[in-house]
CSV table of C-alpha atoms and ligand atoms in Angstrom, one decimal:
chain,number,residue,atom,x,y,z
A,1,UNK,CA,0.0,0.0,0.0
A,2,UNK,CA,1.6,3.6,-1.0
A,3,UNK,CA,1.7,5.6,2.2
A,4,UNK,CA,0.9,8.8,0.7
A,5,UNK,CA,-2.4,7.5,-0.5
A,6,UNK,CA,-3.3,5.6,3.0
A,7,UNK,CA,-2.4,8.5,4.8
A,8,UNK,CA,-5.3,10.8,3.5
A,9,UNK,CA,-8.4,9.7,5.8
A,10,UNK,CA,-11.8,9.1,4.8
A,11,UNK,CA,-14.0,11.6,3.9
A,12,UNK,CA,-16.4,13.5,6.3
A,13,UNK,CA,-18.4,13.4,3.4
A,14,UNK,CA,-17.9,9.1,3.0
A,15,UNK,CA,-18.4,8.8,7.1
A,16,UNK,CA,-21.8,10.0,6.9
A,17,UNK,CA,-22.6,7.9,4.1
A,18,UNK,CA,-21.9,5.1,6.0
A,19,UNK,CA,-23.4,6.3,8.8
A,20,UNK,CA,-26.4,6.4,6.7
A,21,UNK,CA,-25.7,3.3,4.4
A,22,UNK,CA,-28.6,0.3,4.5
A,23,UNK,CA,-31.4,2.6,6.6
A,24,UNK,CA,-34.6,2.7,4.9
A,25,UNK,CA,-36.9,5.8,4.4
A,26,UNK,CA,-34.4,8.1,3.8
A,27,UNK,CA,-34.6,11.4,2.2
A,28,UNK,CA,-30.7,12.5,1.0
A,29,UNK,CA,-30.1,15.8,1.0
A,30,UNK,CA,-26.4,14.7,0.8
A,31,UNK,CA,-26.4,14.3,-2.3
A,32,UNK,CA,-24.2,16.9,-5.3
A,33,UNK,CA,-26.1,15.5,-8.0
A,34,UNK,CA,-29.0,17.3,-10.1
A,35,UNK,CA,-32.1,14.6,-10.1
A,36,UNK,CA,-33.1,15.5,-13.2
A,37,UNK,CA,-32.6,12.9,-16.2
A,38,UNK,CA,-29.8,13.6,-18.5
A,39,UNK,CA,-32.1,15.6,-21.9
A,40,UNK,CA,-33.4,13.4,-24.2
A,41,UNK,CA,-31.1,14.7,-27.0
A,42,UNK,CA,-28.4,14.1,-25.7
A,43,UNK,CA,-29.2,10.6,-24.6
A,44,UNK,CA,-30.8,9.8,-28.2
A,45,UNK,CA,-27.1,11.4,-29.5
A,46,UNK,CA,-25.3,8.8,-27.4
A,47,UNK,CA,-27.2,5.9,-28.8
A,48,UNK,CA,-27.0,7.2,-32.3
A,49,UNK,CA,-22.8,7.2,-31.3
A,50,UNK,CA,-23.6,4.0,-30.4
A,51,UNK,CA,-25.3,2.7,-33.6
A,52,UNK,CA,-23.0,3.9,-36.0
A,53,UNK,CA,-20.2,2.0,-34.2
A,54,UNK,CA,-18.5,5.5,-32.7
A,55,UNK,CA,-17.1,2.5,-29.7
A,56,UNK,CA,-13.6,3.1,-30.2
A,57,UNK,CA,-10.7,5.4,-28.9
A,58,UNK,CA,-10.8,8.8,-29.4
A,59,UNK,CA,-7.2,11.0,-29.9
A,60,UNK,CA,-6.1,11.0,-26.3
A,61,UNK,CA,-7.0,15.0,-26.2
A,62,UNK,CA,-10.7,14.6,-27.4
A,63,UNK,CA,-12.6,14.6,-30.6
A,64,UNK,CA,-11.8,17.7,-32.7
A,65,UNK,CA,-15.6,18.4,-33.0
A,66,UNK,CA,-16.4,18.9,-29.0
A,67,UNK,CA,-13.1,20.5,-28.7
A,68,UNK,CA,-13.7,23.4,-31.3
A,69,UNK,CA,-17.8,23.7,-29.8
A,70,UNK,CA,-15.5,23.7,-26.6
A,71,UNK,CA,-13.2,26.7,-27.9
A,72,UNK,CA,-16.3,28.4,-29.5
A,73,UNK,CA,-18.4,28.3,-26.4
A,74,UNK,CA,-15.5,29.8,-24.3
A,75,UNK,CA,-15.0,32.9,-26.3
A,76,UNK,CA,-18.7,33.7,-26.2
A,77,UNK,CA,-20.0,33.1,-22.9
A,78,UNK,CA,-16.4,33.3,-20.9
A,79,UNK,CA,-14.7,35.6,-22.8
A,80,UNK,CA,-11.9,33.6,-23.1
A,81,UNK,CA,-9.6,32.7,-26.1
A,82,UNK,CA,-8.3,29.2,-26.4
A,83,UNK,CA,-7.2,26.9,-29.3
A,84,UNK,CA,-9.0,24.2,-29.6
A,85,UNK,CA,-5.5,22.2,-30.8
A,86,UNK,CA,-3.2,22.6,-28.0
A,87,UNK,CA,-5.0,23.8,-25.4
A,88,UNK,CA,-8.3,22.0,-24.3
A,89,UNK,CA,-8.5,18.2,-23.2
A,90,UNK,CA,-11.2,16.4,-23.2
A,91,UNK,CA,-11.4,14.1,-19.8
A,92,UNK,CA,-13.5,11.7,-17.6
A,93,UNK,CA,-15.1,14.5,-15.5
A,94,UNK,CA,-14.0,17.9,-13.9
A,95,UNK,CA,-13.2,15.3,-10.5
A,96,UNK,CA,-10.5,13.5,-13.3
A,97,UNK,CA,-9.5,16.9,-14.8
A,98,UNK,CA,-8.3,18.2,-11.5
A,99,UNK,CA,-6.5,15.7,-10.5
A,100,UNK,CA,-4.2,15.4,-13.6
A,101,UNK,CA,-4.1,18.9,-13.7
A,102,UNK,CA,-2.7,18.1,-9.7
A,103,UNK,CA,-0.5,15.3,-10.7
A,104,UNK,CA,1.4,17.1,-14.0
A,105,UNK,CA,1.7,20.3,-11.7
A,106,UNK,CA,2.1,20.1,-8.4
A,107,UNK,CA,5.2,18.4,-6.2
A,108,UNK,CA,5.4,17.1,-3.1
A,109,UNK,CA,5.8,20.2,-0.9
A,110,UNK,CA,4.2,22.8,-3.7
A,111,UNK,CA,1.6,25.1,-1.6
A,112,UNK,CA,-1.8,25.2,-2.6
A,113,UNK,CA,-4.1,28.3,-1.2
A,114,UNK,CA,-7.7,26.8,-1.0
A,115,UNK,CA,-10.5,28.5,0.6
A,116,UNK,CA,-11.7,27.1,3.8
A,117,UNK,CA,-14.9,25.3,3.5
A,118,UNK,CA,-13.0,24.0,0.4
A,119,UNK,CA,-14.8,20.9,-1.5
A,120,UNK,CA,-13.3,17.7,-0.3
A,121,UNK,CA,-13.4,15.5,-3.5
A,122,UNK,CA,-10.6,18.0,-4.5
A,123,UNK,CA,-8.8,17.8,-0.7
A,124,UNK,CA,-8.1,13.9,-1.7
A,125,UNK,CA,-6.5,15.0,-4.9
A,126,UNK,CA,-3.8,17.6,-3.5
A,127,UNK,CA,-3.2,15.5,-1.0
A,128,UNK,CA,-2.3,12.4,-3.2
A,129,UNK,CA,-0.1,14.5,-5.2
A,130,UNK,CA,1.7,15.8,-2.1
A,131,UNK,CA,0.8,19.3,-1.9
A,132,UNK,CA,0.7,21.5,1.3
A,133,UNK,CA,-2.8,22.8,1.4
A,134,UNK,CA,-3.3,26.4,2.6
A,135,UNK,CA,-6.4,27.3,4.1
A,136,UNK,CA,-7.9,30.6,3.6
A,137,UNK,CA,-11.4,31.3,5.7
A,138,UNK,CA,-14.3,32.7,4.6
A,139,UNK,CA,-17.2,34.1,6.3
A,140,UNK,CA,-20.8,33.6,6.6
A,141,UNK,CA,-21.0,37.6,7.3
A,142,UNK,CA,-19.5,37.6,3.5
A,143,UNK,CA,-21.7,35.4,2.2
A,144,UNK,CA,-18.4,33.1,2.1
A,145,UNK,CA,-16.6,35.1,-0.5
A,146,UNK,CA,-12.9,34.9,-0.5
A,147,UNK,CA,-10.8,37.8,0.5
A,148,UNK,CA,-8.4,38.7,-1.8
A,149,UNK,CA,-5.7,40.2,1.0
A,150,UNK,CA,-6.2,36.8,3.1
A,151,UNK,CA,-4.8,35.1,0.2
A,152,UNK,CA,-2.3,37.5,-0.5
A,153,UNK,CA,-0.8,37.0,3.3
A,154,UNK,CA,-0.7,33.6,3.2
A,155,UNK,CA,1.4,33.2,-0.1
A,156,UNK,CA,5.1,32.0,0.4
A,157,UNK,CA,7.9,31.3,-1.4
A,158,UNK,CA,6.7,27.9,-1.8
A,159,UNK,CA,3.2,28.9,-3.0
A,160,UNK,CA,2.5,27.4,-6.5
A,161,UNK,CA,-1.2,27.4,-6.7
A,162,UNK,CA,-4.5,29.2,-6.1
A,163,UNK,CA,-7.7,27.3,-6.4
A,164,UNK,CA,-11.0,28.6,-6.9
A,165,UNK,CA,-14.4,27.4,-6.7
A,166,UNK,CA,-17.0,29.4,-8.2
A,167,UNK,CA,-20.2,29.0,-8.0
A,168,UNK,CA,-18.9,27.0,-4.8
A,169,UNK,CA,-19.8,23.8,-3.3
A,170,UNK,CA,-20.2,23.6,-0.8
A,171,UNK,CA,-21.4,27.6,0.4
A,172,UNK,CA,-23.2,28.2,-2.4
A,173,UNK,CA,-21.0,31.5,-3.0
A,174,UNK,CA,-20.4,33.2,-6.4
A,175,UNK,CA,-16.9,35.3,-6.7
A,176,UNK,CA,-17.7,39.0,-8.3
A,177,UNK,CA,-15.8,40.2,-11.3
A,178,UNK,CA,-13.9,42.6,-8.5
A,179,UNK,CA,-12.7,40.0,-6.3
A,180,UNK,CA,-11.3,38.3,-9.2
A,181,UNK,CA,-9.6,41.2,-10.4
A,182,UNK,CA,-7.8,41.4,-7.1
A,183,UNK,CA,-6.6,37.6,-7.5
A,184,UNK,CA,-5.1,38.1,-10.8
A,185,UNK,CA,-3.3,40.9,-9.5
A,186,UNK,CA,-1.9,38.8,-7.2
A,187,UNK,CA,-1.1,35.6,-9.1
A,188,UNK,CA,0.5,38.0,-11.8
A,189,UNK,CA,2.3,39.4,-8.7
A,190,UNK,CA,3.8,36.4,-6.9
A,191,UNK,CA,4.0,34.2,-10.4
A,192,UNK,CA,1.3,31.8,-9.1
A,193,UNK,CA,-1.1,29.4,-10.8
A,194,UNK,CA,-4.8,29.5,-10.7
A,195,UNK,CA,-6.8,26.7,-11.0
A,196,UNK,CA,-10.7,27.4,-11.8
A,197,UNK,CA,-13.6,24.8,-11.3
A,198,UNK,CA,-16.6,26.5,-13.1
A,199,UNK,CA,-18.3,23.3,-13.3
A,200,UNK,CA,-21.6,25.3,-11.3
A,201,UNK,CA,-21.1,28.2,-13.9
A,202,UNK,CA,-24.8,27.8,-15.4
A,203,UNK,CA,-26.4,27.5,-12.0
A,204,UNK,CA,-26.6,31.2,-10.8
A,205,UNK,CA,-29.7,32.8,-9.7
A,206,UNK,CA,-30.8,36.7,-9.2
A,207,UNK,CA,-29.3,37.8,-12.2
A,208,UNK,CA,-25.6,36.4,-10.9
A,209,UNK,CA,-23.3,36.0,-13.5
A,210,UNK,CA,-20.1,33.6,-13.6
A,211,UNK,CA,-17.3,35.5,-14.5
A,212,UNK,CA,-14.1,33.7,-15.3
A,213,UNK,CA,-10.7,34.7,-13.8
A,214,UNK,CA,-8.9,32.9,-17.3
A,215,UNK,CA,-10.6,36.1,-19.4
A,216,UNK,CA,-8.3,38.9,-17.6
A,217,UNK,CA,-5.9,40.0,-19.7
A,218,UNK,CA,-2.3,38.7,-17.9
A,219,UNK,CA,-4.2,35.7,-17.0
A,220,UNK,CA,-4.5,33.6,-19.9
A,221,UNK,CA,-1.2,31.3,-19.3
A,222,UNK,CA,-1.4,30.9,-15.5
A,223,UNK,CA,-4.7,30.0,-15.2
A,224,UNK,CA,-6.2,26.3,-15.5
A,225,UNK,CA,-10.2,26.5,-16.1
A,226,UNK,CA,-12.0,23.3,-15.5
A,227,UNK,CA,-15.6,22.5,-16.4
A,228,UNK,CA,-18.3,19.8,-17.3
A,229,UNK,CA,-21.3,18.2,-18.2
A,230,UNK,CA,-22.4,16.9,-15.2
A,231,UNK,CA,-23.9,19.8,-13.3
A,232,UNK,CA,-25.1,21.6,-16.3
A,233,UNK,CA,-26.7,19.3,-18.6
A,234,UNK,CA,-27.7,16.7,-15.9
A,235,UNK,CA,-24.4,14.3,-16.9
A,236,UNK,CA,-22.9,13.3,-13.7
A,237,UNK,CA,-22.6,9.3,-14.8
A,238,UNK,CA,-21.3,10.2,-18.1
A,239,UNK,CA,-18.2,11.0,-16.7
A,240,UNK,CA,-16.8,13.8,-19.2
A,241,UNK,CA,-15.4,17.1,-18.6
A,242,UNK,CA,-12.5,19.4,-19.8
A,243,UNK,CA,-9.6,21.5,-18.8
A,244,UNK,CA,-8.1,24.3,-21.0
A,245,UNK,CA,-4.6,25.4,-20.0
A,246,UNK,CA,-1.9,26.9,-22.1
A,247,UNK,CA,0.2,24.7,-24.5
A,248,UNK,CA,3.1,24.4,-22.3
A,249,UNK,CA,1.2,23.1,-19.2
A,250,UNK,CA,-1.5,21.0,-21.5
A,251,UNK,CA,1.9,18.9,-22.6
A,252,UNK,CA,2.2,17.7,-18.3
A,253,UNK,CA,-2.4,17.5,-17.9
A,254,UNK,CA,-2.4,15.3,-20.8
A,255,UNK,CA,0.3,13.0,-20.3
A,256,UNK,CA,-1.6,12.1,-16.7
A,257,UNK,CA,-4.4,12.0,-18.5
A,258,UNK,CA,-3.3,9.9,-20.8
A,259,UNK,CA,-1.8,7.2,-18.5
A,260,UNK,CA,-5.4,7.4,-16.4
A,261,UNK,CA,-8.2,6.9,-19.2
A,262,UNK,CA,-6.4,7.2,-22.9
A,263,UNK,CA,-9.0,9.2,-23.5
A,264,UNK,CA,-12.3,10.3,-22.2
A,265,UNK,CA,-15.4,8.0,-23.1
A,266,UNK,CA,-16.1,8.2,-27.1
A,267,UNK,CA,-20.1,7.9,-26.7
A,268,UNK,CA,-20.0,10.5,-23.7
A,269,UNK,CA,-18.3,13.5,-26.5
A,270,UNK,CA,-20.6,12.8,-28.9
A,271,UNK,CA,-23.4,13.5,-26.0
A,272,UNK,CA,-21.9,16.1,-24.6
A,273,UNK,CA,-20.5,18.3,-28.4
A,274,UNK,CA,-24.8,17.8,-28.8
A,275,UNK,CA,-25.8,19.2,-25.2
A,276,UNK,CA,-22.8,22.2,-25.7
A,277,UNK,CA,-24.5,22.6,-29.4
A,278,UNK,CA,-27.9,21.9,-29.5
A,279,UNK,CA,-30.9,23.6,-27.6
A,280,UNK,CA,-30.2,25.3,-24.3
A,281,UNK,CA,-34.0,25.7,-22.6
A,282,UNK,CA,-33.6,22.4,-20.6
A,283,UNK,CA,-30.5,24.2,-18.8
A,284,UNK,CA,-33.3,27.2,-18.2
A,285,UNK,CA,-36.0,24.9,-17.1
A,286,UNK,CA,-33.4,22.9,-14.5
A,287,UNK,CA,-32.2,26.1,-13.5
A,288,UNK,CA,-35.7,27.6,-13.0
A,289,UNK,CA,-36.7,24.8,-11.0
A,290,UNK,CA,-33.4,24.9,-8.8
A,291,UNK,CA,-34.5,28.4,-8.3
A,292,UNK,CA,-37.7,27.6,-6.7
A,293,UNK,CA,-36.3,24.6,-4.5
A,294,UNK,CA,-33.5,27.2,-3.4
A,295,UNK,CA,-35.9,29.8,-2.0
A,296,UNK,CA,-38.0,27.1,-0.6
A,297,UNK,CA,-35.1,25.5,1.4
A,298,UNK,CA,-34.0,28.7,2.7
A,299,UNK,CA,-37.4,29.9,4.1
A,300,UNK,CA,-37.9,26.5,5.6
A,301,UNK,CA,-34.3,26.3,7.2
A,302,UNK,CA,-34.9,29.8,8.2
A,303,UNK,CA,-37.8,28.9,9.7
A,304,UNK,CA,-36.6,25.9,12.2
A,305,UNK,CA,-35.3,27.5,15.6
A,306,UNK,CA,-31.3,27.1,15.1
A,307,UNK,CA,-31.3,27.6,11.8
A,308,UNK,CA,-29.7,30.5,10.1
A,309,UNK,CA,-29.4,30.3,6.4
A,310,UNK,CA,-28.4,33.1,4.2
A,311,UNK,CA,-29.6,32.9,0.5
A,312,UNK,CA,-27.1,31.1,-1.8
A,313,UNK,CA,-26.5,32.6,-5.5
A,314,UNK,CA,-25.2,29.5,-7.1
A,315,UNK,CA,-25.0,25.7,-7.3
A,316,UNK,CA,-27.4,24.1,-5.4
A,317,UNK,CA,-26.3,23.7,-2.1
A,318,UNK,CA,-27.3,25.9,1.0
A,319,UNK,CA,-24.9,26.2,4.3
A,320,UNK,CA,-26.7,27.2,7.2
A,321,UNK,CA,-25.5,28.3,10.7
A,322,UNK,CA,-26.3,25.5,13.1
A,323,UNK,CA,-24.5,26.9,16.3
A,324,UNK,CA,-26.8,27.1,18.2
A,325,UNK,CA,-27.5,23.3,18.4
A,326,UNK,CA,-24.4,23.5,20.7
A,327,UNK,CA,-23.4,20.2,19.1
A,328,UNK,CA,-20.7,19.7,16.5
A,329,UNK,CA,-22.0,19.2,13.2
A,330,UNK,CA,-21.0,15.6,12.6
A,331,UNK,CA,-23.3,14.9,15.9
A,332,UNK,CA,-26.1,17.0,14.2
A,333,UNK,CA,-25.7,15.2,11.2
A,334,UNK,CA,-25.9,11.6,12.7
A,335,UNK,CA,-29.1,12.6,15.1
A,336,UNK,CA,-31.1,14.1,11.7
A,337,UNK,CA,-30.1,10.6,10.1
A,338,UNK,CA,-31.1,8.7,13.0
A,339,UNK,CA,-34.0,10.6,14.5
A,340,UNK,CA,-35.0,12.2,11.0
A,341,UNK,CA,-34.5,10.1,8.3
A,342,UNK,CA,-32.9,12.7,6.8
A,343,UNK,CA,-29.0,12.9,5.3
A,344,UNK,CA,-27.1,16.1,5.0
A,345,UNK,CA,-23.7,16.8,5.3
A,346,UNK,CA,-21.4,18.7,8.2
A,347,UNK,CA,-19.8,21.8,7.7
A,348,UNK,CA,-17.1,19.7,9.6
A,349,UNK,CA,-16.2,17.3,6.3
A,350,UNK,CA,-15.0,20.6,4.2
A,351,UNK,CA,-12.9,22.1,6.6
A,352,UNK,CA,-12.3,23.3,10.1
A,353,UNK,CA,-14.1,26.5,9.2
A,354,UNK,CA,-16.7,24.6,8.0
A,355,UNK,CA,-17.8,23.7,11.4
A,356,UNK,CA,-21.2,25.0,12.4
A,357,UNK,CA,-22.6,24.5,9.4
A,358,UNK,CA,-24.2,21.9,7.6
A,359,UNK,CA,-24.5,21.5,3.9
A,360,UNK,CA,-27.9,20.6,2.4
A,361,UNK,CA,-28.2,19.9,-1.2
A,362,UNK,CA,-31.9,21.3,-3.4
A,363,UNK,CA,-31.1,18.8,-6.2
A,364,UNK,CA,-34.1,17.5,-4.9
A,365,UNK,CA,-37.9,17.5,-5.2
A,366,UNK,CA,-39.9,20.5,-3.9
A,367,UNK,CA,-42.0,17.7,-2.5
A,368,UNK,CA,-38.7,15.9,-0.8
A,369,UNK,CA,-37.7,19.1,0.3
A,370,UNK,CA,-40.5,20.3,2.2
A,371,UNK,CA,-41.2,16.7,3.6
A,372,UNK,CA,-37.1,16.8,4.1
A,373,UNK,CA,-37.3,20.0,6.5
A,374,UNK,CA,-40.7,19.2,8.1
A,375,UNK,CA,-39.1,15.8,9.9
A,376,UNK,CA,-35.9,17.8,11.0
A,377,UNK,CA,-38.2,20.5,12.8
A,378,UNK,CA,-40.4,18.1,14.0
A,379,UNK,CA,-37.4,16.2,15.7
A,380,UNK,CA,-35.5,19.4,16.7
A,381,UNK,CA,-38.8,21.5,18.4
A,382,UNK,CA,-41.1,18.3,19.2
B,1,PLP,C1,-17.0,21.8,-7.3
B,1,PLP,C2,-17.1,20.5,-8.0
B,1,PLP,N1,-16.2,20.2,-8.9
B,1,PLP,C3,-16.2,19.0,-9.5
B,1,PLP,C4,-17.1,18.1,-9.2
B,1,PLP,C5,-17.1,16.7,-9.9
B,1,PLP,O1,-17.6,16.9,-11.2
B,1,PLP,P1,-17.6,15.8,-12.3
B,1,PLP,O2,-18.8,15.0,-12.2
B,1,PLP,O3,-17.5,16.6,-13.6
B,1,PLP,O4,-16.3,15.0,-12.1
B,1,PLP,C6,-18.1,18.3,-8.2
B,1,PLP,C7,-19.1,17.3,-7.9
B,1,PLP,O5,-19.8,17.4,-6.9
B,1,PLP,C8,-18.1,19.6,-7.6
B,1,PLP,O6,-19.0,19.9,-6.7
């Protein structure tokens, strides 16, 4: 067994799954996955990839087709100019695309600034690949947006990396074109990387806009943009995704890449080149009905005693302040699985300064949800 990869513990986020593993009558609200069924275009384009015998490797960096609709959707909704030859890969899912991009970049010792909550299906990967992870908090009072000069004093000599999350999982927090700003100036200051998962980029509500950090002028060779299906188009067990990163980097991403999956699944790109270029009011309808769960959530949450919940702008999480339960959020979580029925995740399993919090996901039903937040008051006031 390799002791680096032993030495990274399980998951708050796997603990209460097992917690929760085998009970019956559950609701899961644990859950970072939309319900919705993938659009019946894009499934009917995956059998028709099927029927026409499209079963074979790809070229390691993607068909050409997705990776020009790729390039072409990146200059008109990001703003960002990248050729589709050198510098976008095709992978097996933004989870996959990070952690090549972690593998061909980082070494053992390299110092990552993260924000703290900070998804943990990314803490695994930075931690395999040996990387000192650098916590930055951020505040409820904020609406959990990162603070530029709290990144800025923790950067070292040894800093390599700056990753961002935005729309974030798990606060629900979208970072303003400002805040970016302020992060460029600083990765074009100390010479750092910036990694950027957009993958919730289409799941923004109140007219809240993604804004990507790779468009800033300065910014187009130090920054790494990940993104994919799974969130948008309803594609999690399709398992594709992509990266775009300048040519010199791409040479490193792909060779990991390469030595993980060959290529990403042949069926899945001709799904996902139909889902990036065919009609787009299934995203509005999925979005629209996030929307509704979203303010539903929060009025319920809001209206349990110990709940405080501010209203997220993106993704579909919310992250509400469960202090006052005097309890830590791993023993919150397990009594609302045991005494509830109902799974949700501690603030605890994304970082210290995620305690005293719990994540909930609205991927969910209206009908779950309600039901969802009626058996956790019921156990917490009755
Ligand atoms: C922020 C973030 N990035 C990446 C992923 C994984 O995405 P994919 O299914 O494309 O691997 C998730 C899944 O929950 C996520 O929340």
């Amino acid at each position: 067994m390799s002791k680096r990869v032993s030495s990274v513990p399980l998951s708050g986020v796997r603990k209460i799954m097992e917690y929760a593993k085998g009970l019956q009558d559950i609701i899961p609200l644990n859950i970072g996955e939309p319900d919705f069924v993938t659009p019946k275009h894009i499934r009917e384009a995956a059998k028709k990839s099927i029927d026409e015998g499209f079963t074979h490797y790809t070229t390691i960096k993607g068909i050409p087709e997705i990776r020009r609709a790729i390039a072409e959707k990146l200059m008109n909704e990001n703003k960002m100019d990248v050729d589709p030859e050198n510098e976008i890969l095709v992978t097996a899912g933004t989870q996959a695309a990070f952690s090549a991009v972690c593998q061909a970049l980082l070494d053992p010792g390299d110092e990552v600034i993260v924000q703290d909550p900070f998804y943990s299906g990314y803490e695994v990967a930075l931690r395999i690949a040996g990387a000192k992870i650098v916590p930055v908090s951020v505040r409820e009072q904020k609406y959990f947006a990162i603070n530029p000069n709290e990144i800025k004093e923790k950067v070292t000599d040894k800093t390599k990396m700056v990753v961002l999350i935005s729309p974030n999982n798990p606060t629900g927090n979208v970072l303003n074109k400002h805040t970016l700003n302020e992060i460029s100036d600083i990765a074009n200051d100390h010479d750092l990387l910036v990694v950027s998962d957009e993958i919730y980029e289409k799941i923004t509500y109140d007219d809240v806009v993604n804004y990507s950090i790779g468009s800033i002028p300065g910014m187009e060779d130090r920054t790494i943009t990940i993104n994919g299906f799974s969130k948008t188009y309803a594609m999690t067990g399709w398992r594709i995704g992509f990266v775009t990163a300048c040519e010199k980097l791409m040479g490193n991403i792909s060779k990991v890449h390469h030595s993980m999956n060959v290529c990403a699944c042949s069926i899945s790109q001709r799904a996902a080149l139909v889902a990036l270029t065919g009609p787009q009011d299934c995203v509005t309808k999925m979005v629209k009905e996030y929307d509704k769960r979203r303010r539903e959530i929060t009025n319920l949450l809001n209206k349990t005693p110990g709940f405080e919940c501010k209203i997220p702008k993106g993704a579909f999480y919310v992250f509400p302040n469960v202090k006052q339960f005097k309890m830590s959020s791993m023993e919150l979580a397990k009594l609302l699985i045991k005494k509830a029925r109902v799974v949700t995740v501690p603030g605890s399993a994304f970082g210290k300064n995620g305690e005293g919090y719990l994540r909930l996901s609205y991927a969910t039903s209206l009908e779950k949800i309600r039901e969802a937040l009626a058996r956790i008051k019921k156990v917490l006031t009755g």
